[in-house]
Amino acid sequence: MRLEEDVKLDFKDVLIRPKRSTLTSRSEVDLTRTFDFKSSGQSLATVPLIAANMDGVGTMAMARAFIAHKMLVALHKYYPTLELKGFFESLTPEEAPYVFYTMGIKERDVEQLDALLAVMDEGRIASICIDVANGYTERFVQFAGRVRARFPDKILMAGNVVTGEMVEELALAGVDIIKVGIGPGSVCTTRKMTGVGYPQLSAVIECADAAHGIGARICSDGGCQVPGDVAKAFGAGADFVMMGSMFAGHEEAEMERFTKNGKEYLKYYGSSSQEAMQKHHGGVAKYRASEGKSVEIEYKGPIENTLQDILGGLRSACTYVGAAHLRELPKRTTFIRVTQQLNPQYKD
């Protein structure tokens, strides 16, 4: 047993200290970043927000809305092969990199990808996301290396991990973007069920330091409840920010709406929840427990208004510290610690 006594922080534990700025308007802030990925050799100009690969979030309808903003979507894993074929074939070569094909590391995931590529030109898929809850297994790292070897020129994102040494190992295995986060999501119960996790702000700071030293990129995955959290994630050094709950409940969810007490709602649930495993795998396997929950989210309408709120909040954060470009935000960010009582927008 070993105890680390250093303080680790979540988004709710800090605020960004304002600094003098020469910017006169939020409109002067450029949120687009151009990334040159070392392992794949690809370049991508994007507003680096990603819709998570979850039911009701990582949908084809969401992808079409996000592409218009040069934002990214990781599709969920459960589309039929022919539906995926039709969707990827509908994308232009310029649009394709903004949509990640998502897979796990089981044999059935390889078979599903093979089935798709058997009926479609491989070049239609430009980006791949390997998504597992626990990125600390030797099998996961080896699998990421195999995918890189098979697809040397595709943008590869994989995770999740929360420590610098695993970021470095995945980067050396050929991963372009390492997903960072264990347990911070609003419908994830991993921390309660297993006692395992890492406060998200500290995870991002430490993993960004490890990644950037060897030319890799990280994606902060989970924990954003309000637009200010997105700004904090970028300020902490995240290259990309992936969100689920903030993008859930919209028209693009491709999920059935239901009426309750005169209002419309949609279901939103974690990928390891009992509801998700019942829907996609016939139930929770006997050797494991559910590590997610299901919630009802009031229908929010089209995603466009929410995107404007998030992008507007991010631009405003940049003006408060004088960052004319999003890439400058980490250099201009100083965090100050606060008590949770000073951040009443957060809820347990």
Short mmCIF file of C-alpha atoms in Angstrom, two decimals:
data_model
loop_
_atom_site.label_atom_id
_atom_site.label_comp_id
_atom_site.label_asym_id
_atom_site.label_seq_id
_atom_site.Cartn_x
_atom_site.Cartn_y
_atom_site.Cartn_z
CA MET A 1 0.00 0.00 0.00
CA ARG A 2 1.16 3.51 -0.84
CA LEU A 3 -0.42 6.89 -0.07
CA GLU A 4 0.06 9.99 -2.21
CA GLU A 5 -0.54 13.09 -0.13
CA ASP A 6 -0.43 15.69 -2.91
CA VAL A 7 -3.73 17.53 -3.34
CA LYS A 8 -5.61 16.57 -6.52
CA LEU A 9 -8.32 18.85 -7.92
CA ASP A 10 -11.55 18.66 -9.92
CA PHE A 11 -13.04 21.42 -12.05
CA LYS A 12 -15.29 22.50 -9.17
CA ASP A 13 -12.24 23.17 -6.96
CA VAL A 14 -10.83 26.05 -9.02
CA LEU A 15 -11.63 29.23 -10.92
CA ILE A 16 -9.56 30.96 -13.60
CA ARG A 17 -7.96 34.19 -12.46
CA PRO A 18 -8.64 37.11 -14.86
CA LYS A 19 -5.73 38.98 -16.45
CA ARG A 20 -5.30 42.19 -18.38
CA SER A 21 -6.31 41.86 -22.01
CA THR A 22 -6.03 43.85 -25.22
CA LEU A 23 -9.06 42.09 -26.72
CA THR A 24 -12.10 44.29 -27.19
CA SER A 25 -14.68 41.68 -28.19
CA ARG A 26 -15.37 37.94 -27.92
CA SER A 27 -15.57 37.92 -31.71
CA GLU A 28 -11.79 38.42 -31.83
CA VAL A 29 -11.18 34.99 -30.27
CA ASP A 30 -10.27 32.17 -32.66
CA LEU A 31 -11.38 28.78 -31.30
CA THR A 32 -10.00 26.79 -34.23
CA ARG A 33 -6.79 24.86 -33.73
CA THR A 34 -4.71 23.03 -36.30
CA PHE A 35 -3.14 19.81 -35.05
CA ASP A 36 -0.31 17.92 -36.71
CA PHE A 37 -0.45 14.35 -35.45
CA LYS A 38 2.93 12.70 -35.07
CA SER A 39 1.92 9.04 -35.36
CA SER A 40 -0.54 9.21 -38.25
CA GLY A 41 1.12 12.11 -40.05
CA GLN A 42 -2.28 13.76 -40.49
CA SER A 43 -3.29 17.38 -39.91
CA LEU A 44 -6.69 18.58 -38.74
CA ALA A 45 -8.12 22.09 -38.32
CA THR A 46 -10.93 21.89 -35.78
CA VAL A 47 -12.81 23.50 -32.92
CA PRO A 48 -11.64 20.71 -30.59
CA LEU A 49 -14.88 19.69 -28.88
CA ILE A 50 -15.98 16.06 -29.20
CA ALA A 51 -19.39 14.47 -28.64
CA ALA A 52 -18.86 11.29 -26.63
CA ASN A 53 -19.44 7.83 -28.07
CA MET A 54 -22.60 7.24 -26.00
CA ASP A 55 -26.18 6.42 -26.92
CA GLY A 56 -28.02 9.68 -27.50
CA VAL A 57 -24.79 11.67 -27.92
CA GLY A 58 -22.47 10.03 -30.46
CA THR A 59 -25.07 9.87 -33.21
CA MET A 60 -25.01 10.43 -36.95
CA ALA A 61 -27.42 13.35 -36.58
CA MET A 62 -25.09 14.89 -34.00
CA ALA A 63 -22.16 14.40 -36.36
CA ARG A 64 -23.88 16.33 -39.14
CA ALA A 65 -24.56 19.23 -36.76
CA PHE A 66 -21.01 19.22 -35.40
CA ILE A 67 -19.29 19.05 -38.78
CA ALA A 68 -20.86 22.41 -39.65
CA HIS A 69 -18.80 23.90 -36.78
CA LYS A 70 -15.67 21.83 -37.57
CA MET A 71 -16.27 19.96 -34.32
CA LEU A 72 -15.92 16.22 -33.82
CA VAL A 73 -18.12 13.25 -32.92
CA ALA A 74 -17.15 9.76 -31.78
CA LEU A 75 -20.00 7.57 -33.02
CA HIS A 76 -21.40 5.04 -30.58
CA LYS A 77 -20.62 1.38 -31.23
CA TYR A 78 -24.09 0.06 -31.96
CA TYR A 79 -25.02 1.14 -35.49
CA PRO A 80 -25.69 -1.69 -37.99
CA THR A 81 -23.01 -2.22 -40.63
CA LEU A 82 -25.08 -1.06 -43.60
CA GLU A 83 -26.17 2.10 -41.78
CA LEU A 84 -22.53 2.91 -41.03
CA LYS A 85 -21.62 2.23 -44.65
CA GLY A 86 -24.26 4.65 -45.91
CA PHE A 87 -23.22 7.33 -43.44
CA PHE A 88 -19.47 7.20 -44.06
CA GLU A 89 -20.02 7.09 -47.82
CA SER A 90 -22.12 10.26 -47.54
CA LEU A 91 -19.21 12.20 -46.04
CA THR A 92 -16.85 14.17 -48.21
CA PRO A 93 -13.10 13.60 -47.82
CA GLU A 94 -12.95 16.94 -46.00
CA GLU A 95 -15.71 15.92 -43.55
CA ALA A 96 -14.53 12.38 -42.80
CA PRO A 97 -11.80 13.22 -40.24
CA TYR A 98 -14.37 14.87 -37.95
CA VAL A 99 -16.17 11.56 -37.34
CA PHE A 100 -14.53 8.79 -35.32
CA TYR A 101 -15.49 5.18 -35.88
CA THR A 102 -15.60 3.74 -32.34
CA MET A 103 -14.60 0.23 -31.35
CA GLY A 104 -13.67 -1.80 -28.30
CA ILE A 105 -10.90 -4.39 -28.01
CA LYS A 106 -12.90 -7.62 -28.07
CA GLU A 107 -12.88 -10.00 -31.00
CA ARG A 108 -16.42 -9.00 -31.94
CA ASP A 109 -15.24 -5.40 -32.34
CA VAL A 110 -12.61 -6.51 -34.84
CA GLU A 111 -15.21 -8.62 -36.66
CA GLN A 112 -17.60 -5.65 -36.87
CA LEU A 113 -14.91 -3.43 -38.36
CA ASP A 114 -13.90 -6.14 -40.82
CA ALA A 115 -17.53 -6.56 -41.85
CA LEU A 116 -17.81 -2.82 -42.50
CA LEU A 117 -14.58 -2.62 -44.47
CA ALA A 118 -15.66 -5.64 -46.53
CA VAL A 119 -18.51 -3.59 -48.02
CA MET A 120 -16.88 -0.16 -48.05
CA ASP A 121 -13.67 1.52 -49.16
CA GLU A 122 -11.33 1.67 -46.16
CA GLY A 123 -10.42 5.25 -47.02
CA ARG A 124 -13.92 6.43 -46.10
CA ILE A 125 -12.99 6.12 -42.43
CA ALA A 126 -10.33 8.68 -41.50
CA SER A 127 -10.50 8.55 -37.69
CA ILE A 128 -10.79 5.66 -35.22
CA CYS A 129 -11.55 5.74 -31.48
CA ILE A 130 -10.66 2.76 -29.29
CA ASP A 131 -12.81 3.08 -26.20
CA VAL A 132 -12.53 1.03 -23.01
CA ALA A 133 -13.27 1.88 -19.40
CA ASN A 134 -9.90 0.63 -18.16
CA GLY A 135 -6.92 1.62 -20.29
CA TYR A 136 -4.39 0.05 -17.92
CA THR A 137 -4.43 -3.48 -19.30
CA GLU A 138 -1.57 -4.85 -21.36
CA ARG A 139 -4.13 -6.14 -23.84
CA PHE A 140 -5.42 -2.62 -24.47
CA VAL A 141 -1.98 -1.18 -25.22
CA GLN A 142 -1.16 -4.10 -27.52
CA PHE A 143 -4.49 -3.71 -29.30
CA ALA A 144 -3.84 -0.01 -29.90
CA GLY A 145 -0.48 -0.92 -31.41
CA ARG A 146 -2.14 -3.47 -33.70
CA VAL A 147 -4.68 -0.91 -34.91
CA ARG A 148 -1.92 1.59 -35.62
CA ALA A 149 0.05 -1.01 -37.57
CA ARG A 150 -3.02 -1.91 -39.62
CA PHE A 151 -4.05 1.71 -40.24
CA PRO A 152 -0.83 3.75 -40.27
CA ASP A 153 -2.39 6.92 -41.69
CA LYS A 154 -5.65 7.17 -39.70
CA ILE A 155 -6.12 9.55 -36.78
CA LEU A 156 -6.22 7.27 -33.73
CA MET A 157 -7.79 8.19 -30.39
CA ALA A 158 -7.77 5.74 -27.46
CA GLY A 159 -8.40 5.60 -23.72
CA ASN A 160 -9.22 5.97 -20.95
CA VAL A 161 -6.29 6.61 -18.62
CA VAL A 162 -5.45 9.23 -15.99
CA THR A 163 -1.69 9.08 -15.38
CA GLY A 164 1.32 10.30 -17.28
CA GLU A 165 3.11 7.00 -17.66
CA MET A 166 0.15 5.41 -19.46
CA VAL A 167 -0.22 8.45 -21.69
CA GLU A 168 3.39 8.01 -22.71
CA GLU A 169 2.97 4.28 -23.31
CA LEU A 170 -0.07 4.80 -25.53
CA ALA A 171 1.63 7.60 -27.43
CA LEU A 172 4.63 5.36 -28.08
CA ALA A 173 2.21 2.66 -29.28
CA GLY A 174 1.04 5.08 -31.98
CA VAL A 175 -2.02 6.75 -30.47
CA ASP A 176 -2.50 10.35 -31.65
CA ILE A 177 -5.04 11.44 -29.00
CA ILE A 178 -5.16 9.84 -25.56
CA LYS A 179 -8.48 10.07 -23.72
CA VAL A 180 -8.09 11.11 -20.10
CA GLY A 181 -10.71 10.44 -17.43
CA ILE A 182 -11.85 7.63 -15.14
CA GLY A 183 -15.10 8.20 -13.32
CA PRO A 184 -15.80 11.94 -13.81
CA GLY A 185 -18.88 11.57 -16.03
CA SER A 186 -22.30 12.48 -14.63
CA VAL A 187 -23.77 9.01 -15.36
CA CYS A 188 -20.61 7.08 -14.49
CA THR A 189 -20.51 5.33 -11.11
CA THR A 190 -17.04 3.79 -11.43
CA ARG A 191 -15.68 5.77 -8.48
CA LYS A 192 -18.55 4.65 -6.25
CA MET A 193 -18.48 1.02 -7.38
CA THR A 194 -14.72 0.48 -7.49
CA GLY A 195 -13.10 3.26 -5.48
CA VAL A 196 -10.89 3.94 -8.51
CA GLY A 197 -10.49 7.32 -10.20
CA TYR A 198 -8.57 10.58 -10.38
CA PRO A 199 -9.80 14.17 -10.00
CA GLN A 200 -10.21 15.39 -13.55
CA LEU A 201 -8.43 18.75 -13.47
CA SER A 202 -5.27 17.24 -11.99
CA ALA A 203 -5.46 14.31 -14.40
CA VAL A 204 -5.59 16.70 -17.36
CA ILE A 205 -2.69 18.81 -16.08
CA GLU A 206 -0.45 15.81 -15.45
CA CYS A 207 -1.38 13.90 -18.61
CA ALA A 208 -1.02 16.97 -20.83
CA ASP A 209 2.49 17.49 -19.48
CA ALA A 210 3.39 13.88 -20.31
CA ALA A 211 1.80 13.92 -23.76
CA HIS A 212 3.15 17.23 -24.99
CA GLY A 213 6.68 16.26 -24.08
CA ILE A 214 6.61 13.49 -26.71
CA GLY A 215 4.43 15.14 -29.35
CA ALA A 216 1.09 13.52 -28.47
CA ARG A 217 -2.30 15.07 -27.69
CA ILE A 218 -4.85 14.45 -24.95
CA CYS A 219 -8.64 14.64 -24.76
CA SER A 220 -10.26 15.49 -21.43
CA ASP A 221 -13.17 13.03 -21.28
CA GLY A 222 -15.94 13.70 -18.75
CA GLY A 223 -16.64 15.94 -15.81
CA CYS A 224 -17.86 19.05 -17.64
CA GLN A 225 -21.16 20.23 -16.18
CA VAL A 226 -21.14 23.87 -17.35
CA PRO A 227 -19.35 25.83 -20.11
CA GLY A 228 -16.82 27.13 -17.58
CA ASP A 229 -15.58 23.57 -17.06
CA VAL A 230 -14.74 23.36 -20.75
CA ALA A 231 -12.62 26.50 -20.41
CA LYS A 232 -10.91 25.02 -17.33
CA ALA A 233 -10.11 21.81 -19.20
CA PHE A 234 -8.50 23.71 -22.06
CA GLY A 235 -6.74 26.00 -19.59
CA ALA A 236 -5.31 22.91 -17.86
CA GLY A 237 -3.71 21.79 -21.12
CA ALA A 238 -6.32 19.59 -22.80
CA ASP A 239 -6.07 19.63 -26.59
CA PHE A 240 -9.60 18.25 -26.99
CA VAL A 241 -12.59 18.11 -24.65
CA MET A 242 -15.13 15.28 -24.91
CA MET A 243 -18.59 15.67 -23.37
CA GLY A 244 -21.66 13.53 -22.86
CA SER A 245 -24.25 15.04 -20.53
CA MET A 246 -23.97 18.58 -21.92
CA PHE A 247 -24.79 17.23 -25.39
CA ALA A 248 -27.50 14.81 -24.21
CA GLY A 249 -31.25 15.44 -24.40
CA HIS A 250 -31.27 17.14 -27.79
CA GLU A 251 -33.15 16.53 -31.00
CA GLU A 252 -30.06 14.92 -32.51
CA ALA A 253 -30.09 12.19 -29.83
CA GLU A 254 -31.92 9.74 -32.13
CA MET A 255 -33.77 8.48 -29.04
CA GLU A 256 -37.48 8.29 -28.34
CA ARG A 257 -38.94 11.20 -26.36
CA PHE A 258 -41.59 10.64 -23.71
CA THR A 259 -43.93 12.94 -21.82
CA LYS A 260 -43.93 13.26 -18.04
CA ASN A 261 -45.83 15.88 -16.05
CA GLY A 262 -46.53 17.80 -19.24
CA LYS A 263 -42.86 17.98 -20.30
CA GLU A 264 -40.83 16.01 -22.82
CA TYR A 265 -37.84 13.96 -21.70
CA LEU A 266 -35.18 11.64 -23.13
CA LYS A 267 -33.20 8.90 -21.42
CA TYR A 268 -29.45 9.34 -20.91
CA TYR A 269 -27.35 6.54 -19.48
CA GLY A 270 -23.75 5.51 -19.02
CA SER A 271 -22.19 3.00 -21.39
CA SER A 272 -21.58 0.61 -18.48
CA SER A 273 -25.03 1.09 -16.96
CA GLN A 274 -27.50 -1.74 -16.52
CA GLU A 275 -29.78 -0.15 -19.12
CA ALA A 276 -27.02 0.05 -21.75
CA MET A 277 -25.84 -3.52 -21.13
CA GLN A 278 -29.40 -4.82 -21.22
CA LYS A 279 -30.06 -3.02 -24.50
CA HIS A 280 -26.86 -3.98 -26.31
CA HIS A 281 -25.63 -7.18 -24.62
CA GLY A 282 -28.74 -8.79 -23.15
CA GLY A 283 -27.91 -7.90 -19.55
CA VAL A 284 -25.07 -7.46 -17.08
CA ALA A 285 -22.58 -10.31 -17.23
CA LYS A 286 -22.37 -12.37 -14.04
CA TYR A 287 -18.69 -11.56 -13.54
CA ARG A 288 -19.21 -7.79 -13.42
CA ALA A 289 -21.35 -5.03 -11.91
CA SER A 290 -23.02 -2.04 -13.47
CA GLU A 291 -20.78 1.05 -13.33
CA GLY A 292 -23.23 3.58 -14.71
CA LYS A 293 -26.70 4.95 -14.14
CA SER A 294 -29.69 6.09 -16.17
CA VAL A 295 -31.27 9.54 -15.84
CA GLU A 296 -34.11 11.44 -17.48
CA ILE A 297 -33.13 14.68 -19.20
CA GLU A 298 -35.68 17.29 -20.18
CA TYR A 299 -35.80 17.74 -23.95
CA LYS A 300 -33.57 20.67 -24.97
CA GLY A 301 -34.46 21.06 -28.65
CA PRO A 302 -31.83 21.26 -31.40
CA ILE A 303 -28.18 21.14 -30.34
CA GLU A 304 -27.38 24.50 -31.97
CA ASN A 305 -28.35 26.66 -28.99
CA THR A 306 -26.30 24.55 -26.59
CA LEU A 307 -23.29 24.73 -28.89
CA GLN A 308 -23.57 28.51 -29.00
CA ASP A 309 -23.68 28.65 -25.19
CA ILE A 310 -20.56 26.50 -24.86
CA LEU A 311 -18.63 28.26 -27.61
CA GLY A 312 -19.71 31.65 -26.31
CA GLY A 313 -18.60 30.79 -22.78
CA LEU A 314 -15.26 29.57 -24.09
CA ARG A 315 -14.70 32.76 -26.09
CA SER A 316 -15.59 34.82 -23.04
CA ALA A 317 -13.09 32.91 -20.89
CA CYS A 318 -10.41 33.64 -23.45
CA THR A 319 -11.18 37.37 -23.36
CA TYR A 320 -10.92 37.39 -19.54
CA VAL A 321 -7.29 36.25 -19.75
CA GLY A 322 -6.29 37.86 -23.05
CA ALA A 323 -6.05 34.71 -25.18
CA ALA A 324 -6.78 35.68 -28.79
CA HIS A 325 -6.43 32.04 -29.86
CA LEU A 326 -7.59 28.91 -28.02
CA ARG A 327 -4.06 27.48 -28.18
CA GLU A 328 -2.91 30.40 -25.98
CA LEU A 329 -5.35 29.64 -23.15
CA PRO A 330 -3.06 27.28 -21.15
CA LYS A 331 -0.26 29.86 -21.21
CA ARG A 332 -2.64 32.54 -19.95
CA THR A 333 -4.36 30.43 -17.29
CA THR A 334 -3.74 30.73 -13.57
CA PHE A 335 -6.04 28.64 -11.39
CA ILE A 336 -7.09 29.73 -7.93
CA ARG A 337 -8.46 27.21 -5.46
CA VAL A 338 -11.94 27.82 -4.08
CA THR A 339 -14.40 26.02 -1.83
CA GLN A 340 -17.36 24.26 -3.41
CA GLN A 341 -19.70 26.73 -1.71
CA LEU A 342 -18.33 29.44 -4.00
CA ASN A 343 -19.32 27.35 -7.03
CA PRO A 344 -23.02 26.68 -6.39
CA GLN A 345 -23.67 25.57 -9.98
CA TYR A 346 -22.11 22.20 -9.16
CA LYS A 347 -24.22 19.42 -7.77
CA ASP A 348 -23.30 15.97 -6.59
#
